Amino acid sequence: MAFKERVFSGVQPTGNLHLGNYLGAITKFVALQERYDCIYCVVDLHAITVWQDPSELPRSTREVTAAFLACGIDAKKQIIFNQSQVAEHAELAWVFNCVARMGWLNRMTQFKEKAGKDRENASVGLYVYPNLMAADILVYRATHVPVGEDQKQHLELSRDIAQKFNNDFAQSIHAHGYGEAFFPLPEPLIQGPATRVMSLRDGTKKMSKSEPSDYSRINLTDDADAIAQKIRKAKTDPEPLPSEEKGLEPRPEADNLVGIYAALKGSSKADVLREFGGGQFSTFKTALADLAVAKLGPIGAEMKKLMQDPVYIDSVLADGSERAQTLAAETMKAVKDIVGFVRR
Ligand code: AQP
């Protein structure tokens, strides 16, 4: 069956929105709105799978919303909202808790990394996080999901859940007039030179919000001086830049900075190496800092401006939530019929 093409993705309001979130996800969100109907969500239900200070969470939620707007997502044409305002996400997640298998979740590397050695003490929410993520996407029967490389495994799980639901309830889906399959198998969109931006302090670790060192990441709200200083101090090796992409393979820090430059410029790593290959890092870092400041400076400034008007931001979220809920409620009605729940 052909499904209406629709994009869904989310960002957690867990503070310190960074260059990885921007290049891996938000720039893709912006580009996709030209071709698709898009739903972009501030996933606050996901955020509380690890402790969030209730006095900070509203600010973080508004900050992600401000980033969406400042980067150029059109809140009138597309839907921007926060997850907890649409209860259907949690409702469908429960159904998916009963579809997904323990064995599938046991393979999720993000849970293993985040729970660490103290697994007994991790929240149950952190364990079933991928089921909620599947619900986020499928409650809109979304077909395309732009994410960074780190979310690939969760996307594959979403596809497995959609497939199992379609198989388990095949007869009922057919009987209710939905044809062969009720849920699409959502496609991950993971493309370009910066699908996994690495820490500026360690090229083998992902750039992340929760890394204690602020020098490991460029925050979207960093000013020009901070951006330039972080790039100047970024870890590199003593060799000049290679002229061919293959030369980046054993050099994670060089590979990371070249990838960041390429993504910010909208070119490829090969193009960047044609320009800077054979040169010293100092020259390249200066060019990278200038480019990063030119691209991120206006976004940070706009975010700060928007953050001064929380009433406006909340009105964007309220309007988006209402429109999202209309779509989600339609899916949930159908799911209830398919599963066999008696409803009003
Ligand atoms: N380093 C990254 N490179 C490329 N893409 C990235 N994303 C995150 N980090 C990178 C992508 O950004 C989107 C939103 O991510 P998220 O906030 O929902 O969750 P996350 O992946 O857990 O982000 P962090 O920064 O790594 O947070 P912590 O430190 O809390 O774990 C997603 O599409 C993600 O792929």
Coordinates of N, CA and C in Angstrom, one line a residue, residues 215-328:
Y215 N 34.2 22.3 26.2 CA 35.1 22.4 25.1 C 35.0 21.2 24.1
S216 N 34.2 20.2 24.5 CA 34.0 19.0 23.6 C 33.0 19.3 22.5
R217 N 32.2 20.4 22.7 CA 31.1 20.7 21.7 C 31.0 22.2 21.4
I218 N 30.4 22.5 20.3 CA 30.0 23.9 20.0 C 28.5 24.0 20.2
N219 N 28.1 24.8 21.2 CA 26.7 25.0 21.5 C 26.1 26.0 20.5
L220 N 24.8 25.8 20.1 CA 24.2 26.7 19.2 C 24.1 28.1 19.7
T221 N 24.2 28.2 21.1 CA 24.1 29.6 21.6 C 25.5 30.2 22.0
D222 N 26.6 29.5 21.6 CA 27.9 30.0 21.8 C 28.1 31.3 21.0
D223 N 28.8 32.3 21.5 CA 29.1 33.5 20.7 C 30.3 33.3 19.9
A224 N 30.7 34.3 19.0 CA 31.7 34.1 18.1 C 33.1 33.8 18.7
D225 N 33.4 34.4 19.9 CA 34.6 34.2 20.5 C 34.7 32.7 21.0
A226 N 33.6 32.3 21.6 CA 33.6 30.9 22.2 C 33.8 29.9 21.0
I227 N 33.1 30.1 19.9 CA 33.2 29.2 18.8 C 34.7 29.1 18.3
A228 N 35.2 30.3 18.1 CA 36.6 30.4 17.5 C 37.6 29.7 18.5
Q229 N 37.4 30.0 19.8 CA 38.3 29.4 20.8 C 38.2 27.9 20.9
K230 N 37.0 27.4 20.8 CA 36.8 25.9 20.9 C 37.5 25.3 19.7
I231 N 37.3 25.9 18.5 CA 37.9 25.3 17.3 C 39.4 25.4 17.4
R232 N 40.0 26.5 17.9 CA 41.4 26.6 18.0 C 42.0 25.6 18.9
K233 N 41.2 25.3 20.0 CA 41.7 24.3 21.0 C 41.4 22.9 20.6
A234 N 40.6 22.7 19.5 CA 40.2 21.3 19.2 C 41.4 20.4 19.0
K235 N 41.3 19.2 19.5 CA 42.4 18.2 19.4 C 42.7 17.9 17.9
T236 N 43.9 17.9 17.5 CA 44.3 17.4 16.2 C 45.6 16.6 16.3
D237 N 46.2 16.2 15.2 CA 47.5 15.5 15.2 C 48.5 16.4 14.5
P238 N 49.8 16.0 14.6 CA 50.8 16.9 14.1 C 51.0 16.9 12.6
E239 N 50.4 15.9 11.9 CA 50.5 15.8 10.4 C 49.8 16.9 9.7
P240 N 50.2 17.3 8.5 CA 49.4 18.2 7.7 C 48.1 17.5 7.2
L241 N 47.1 18.2 6.7 CA 45.9 17.5 6.2 C 46.2 16.7 5.0
P242 N 45.6 15.5 4.9 CA 45.8 14.7 3.7 C 45.2 15.3 2.4
S243 N 45.5 14.9 1.3 CA 44.9 15.4 0.0 C 43.8 14.5 -0.4
E244 N 43.8 13.3 0.1 CA 42.7 12.3 -0.3 C 41.9 11.9 0.9
E245 N 40.6 11.6 0.7 CA 39.8 11.2 1.8 C 40.3 9.9 2.5
K246 N 40.9 9.1 1.8 CA 41.5 7.8 2.4 C 42.4 8.2 3.5
G247 N 43.2 9.3 3.4 CA 44.1 9.7 4.4 C 43.5 10.1 5.7
L248 N 42.2 10.3 5.7 CA 41.5 10.7 7.0 C 41.2 9.4 7.8
E249 N 41.2 8.3 7.2 CA 40.7 7.1 7.9 C 41.3 6.8 9.2
P250 N 42.6 6.9 9.3 CA 43.2 6.6 10.7 C 43.3 7.8 11.6
R251 N 42.7 8.9 11.2 CA 42.8 10.2 11.9 C 41.5 10.8 12.3
P252 N 40.9 10.2 13.4 CA 39.5 10.6 13.7 C 39.3 12.1 13.9
E253 N 40.2 12.8 14.5 CA 40.0 14.2 14.8 C 40.1 15.0 13.5
A254 N 41.0 14.7 12.6 CA 41.1 15.4 11.3 C 39.8 15.1 10.5
D255 N 39.4 13.8 10.5 CA 38.2 13.4 9.8 C 37.0 14.2 10.2
N256 N 36.9 14.4 11.6 CA 35.8 15.1 12.2 C 35.7 16.6 11.7
L257 N 36.9 17.3 11.8 CA 36.9 18.7 11.5 C 36.6 18.9 10.0
V258 N 37.2 18.0 9.2 CA 36.9 18.1 7.7 C 35.4 17.9 7.4
G259 N 34.9 16.9 8.1 CA 33.4 16.6 7.9 C 32.6 17.8 8.3
I260 N 32.9 18.4 9.4 CA 32.2 19.6 9.9 C 32.3 20.7 8.9
Y261 N 33.5 21.0 8.4 CA 33.7 22.1 7.4 C 32.8 21.8 6.2
A262 N 32.9 20.5 5.7 CA 32.1 20.2 4.5 C 30.6 20.4 4.7
A263 N 30.1 19.9 5.9 CA 28.7 20.0 6.1 C 28.3 21.5 6.2
L264 N 29.1 22.3 6.9 CA 28.7 23.7 7.1 C 28.7 24.4 5.7
K265 N 29.6 24.0 4.9 CA 29.8 24.7 3.6 C 28.8 24.1 2.5
G266 N 28.2 22.9 2.8 CA 27.4 22.3 1.8 C 28.2 21.6 0.7
S267 N 29.4 21.2 1.1 CA 30.2 20.5 0.0 C 30.6 19.1 0.5
S268 N 31.6 18.5 0.0 CA 32.0 17.1 0.4 C 33.4 17.2 1.1
K269 N 33.8 16.1 1.8 CA 35.1 16.0 2.3 C 36.2 16.1 1.2
A270 N 35.9 15.5 0.1 CA 36.8 15.5 -1.0 C 37.1 16.9 -1.5
D271 N 36.0 17.7 -1.6 CA 36.2 19.2 -2.0 C 37.0 19.9 -1.0
V272 N 36.8 19.7 0.3 CA 37.5 20.4 1.4 C 39.0 20.0 1.3
L273 N 39.3 18.7 1.0 CA 40.7 18.3 1.0 C 41.4 18.9 -0.3
R274 N 40.6 19.0 -1.3 CA 41.2 19.7 -2.6 C 41.7 21.1 -2.2
E275 N 40.9 21.7 -1.3 CA 41.3 23.1 -1.0 C 42.4 23.2 0.1
F276 N 42.3 22.3 1.1 CA 43.2 22.4 2.3 C 44.2 21.3 2.4
G277 N 44.1 20.3 1.5 CA 45.0 19.1 1.6 C 46.5 19.6 1.5
G278 N 47.4 19.0 2.4 CA 48.8 19.3 2.4 C 49.1 20.5 3.3
G279 N 48.1 21.3 3.7 CA 48.3 22.5 4.5 C 48.3 22.1 6.0
Q280 N 48.6 23.1 6.8 CA 48.7 22.9 8.3 C 47.3 23.1 8.9
F281 N 47.1 22.5 10.1 CA 45.8 22.6 10.8 C 45.5 24.1 11.1
S282 N 46.6 24.8 11.4 CA 46.3 26.2 11.9 C 45.5 27.0 10.9
T283 N 45.9 26.9 9.6 CA 45.3 27.6 8.5 C 43.8 27.1 8.4
F284 N 43.7 25.8 8.4 CA 42.4 25.2 8.2 C 41.5 25.6 9.4
K285 N 42.0 25.6 10.6 CA 41.2 25.9 11.8 C 40.7 27.3 11.7
T286 N 41.5 28.2 11.2 CA 41.1 29.6 11.1 C 39.9 29.7 10.1
A287 N 40.0 29.0 9.0 CA 38.9 29.0 8.0 C 37.7 28.4 8.6
L288 N 37.9 27.3 9.3 CA 36.7 26.6 9.9 C 36.0 27.5 10.9
A289 N 36.8 28.2 11.7 CA 36.2 29.1 12.8 C 35.4 30.2 12.1
D290 N 36.0 30.8 11.0 CA 35.2 31.8 10.3 C 33.9 31.3 9.7
L291 N 34.0 30.1 9.1 CA 32.8 29.5 8.5 C 31.7 29.2 9.6
A292 N 32.2 28.6 10.7 CA 31.3 28.3 11.8 C 30.6 29.5 12.4
V293 N 31.4 30.6 12.6 CA 30.9 31.8 13.2 C 29.8 32.4 12.2
A294 N 30.2 32.4 10.9 CA 29.2 33.0 9.9 C 27.9 32.2 9.8
K295 N 28.0 30.9 10.0 CA 26.8 30.1 9.9 C 26.0 30.1 11.2
L296 N 26.7 29.9 12.3 CA 26.0 29.7 13.6 C 25.7 31.0 14.4
G297 N 26.5 32.0 14.1 CA 26.3 33.3 14.8 C 24.9 33.8 14.7
P298 N 24.4 34.0 13.5 CA 23.0 34.5 13.3 C 21.9 33.6 14.0
I299 N 22.2 32.3 14.0 CA 21.2 31.3 14.6 C 21.2 31.5 16.1
G300 N 22.4 31.6 16.7 CA 22.5 31.8 18.1 C 21.8 33.1 18.5
A301 N 22.1 34.2 17.7 CA 21.5 35.5 18.1 C 20.0 35.4 18.0
E302 N 19.5 34.8 17.0 CA 18.0 34.7 16.8 C 17.4 33.8 17.9
M303 N 18.1 32.8 18.3 CA 17.6 31.9 19.4 C 17.5 32.8 20.7
K304 N 18.5 33.6 20.9 CA 18.5 34.4 22.2 C 17.3 35.4 22.1
K305 N 17.1 35.9 20.9 CA 16.0 36.9 20.8 C 14.6 36.2 21.1
L306 N 14.5 35.0 20.4 CA 13.2 34.3 20.6 C 13.0 33.9 22.1
M307 N 14.1 33.5 22.7 CA 14.0 33.1 24.1 C 13.5 34.2 25.1
Q308 N 13.6 35.4 24.6 CA 13.1 36.5 25.4 C 11.5 36.6 25.4
D309 N 10.9 35.8 24.5 CA 9.5 35.9 24.3 C 8.9 34.5 24.5
P310 N 8.9 34.0 25.7 CA 8.4 32.6 26.0 C 6.9 32.5 25.6
V311 N 6.1 33.6 25.7 CA 4.7 33.5 25.4 C 4.5 33.2 23.9
Y312 N 5.4 33.8 23.1 CA 5.3 33.4 21.7 C 5.7 32.0 21.4
I313 N 6.8 31.6 22.0 CA 7.2 30.2 21.8 C 6.1 29.2 22.3
D314 N 5.5 29.5 23.4 CA 4.5 28.6 23.9 C 3.3 28.5 23.0
S315 N 3.0 29.7 22.3 CA 1.9 29.7 21.4 C 2.2 28.9 20.1
V316 N 3.5 28.9 19.7 CA 3.9 28.0 18.6 C 3.6 26.5 19.0
L317 N 4.1 26.2 20.2 CA 3.9 24.8 20.7 C 2.5 24.4 20.8
A318 N 1.7 25.3 21.3 CA 0.2 25.0 21.5 C -0.5 24.8 20.2
D319 N -0.2 25.7 19.2 CA -0.8 25.5 17.9 C -0.3 24.2 17.2
G320 N 1.0 23.9 17.3 CA 1.5 22.7 16.7 C 0.9 21.5 17.4
S321 N 0.8 21.5 18.7 CA 0.2 20.4 19.4 C -1.2 20.1 19.0
E322 N -2.0 21.1 18.8 CA -3.4 20.9 18.4 C -3.4 20.3 17.1
R323 N -2.6 20.7 16.1 CA -2.6 20.1 14.8 C -2.1 18.7 14.8
A324 N -1.0 18.5 15.6 CA -0.5 17.1 15.7 C -1.5 16.2 16.3
Q325 N -2.2 16.7 17.3 CA -3.2 15.8 18.0 C -4.3 15.3 17.1
T326 N -4.7 16.2 16.2 CA -5.8 15.8 15.3 C -5.3 14.6 14.4
L327 N -4.1 14.7 14.0 CA -3.6 13.5 13.2 C -3.4 12.3 14.1
A328 N -2.8 12.5 15.2 CA -2.5 11.4 16.1 C -3.8 10.7 16.6

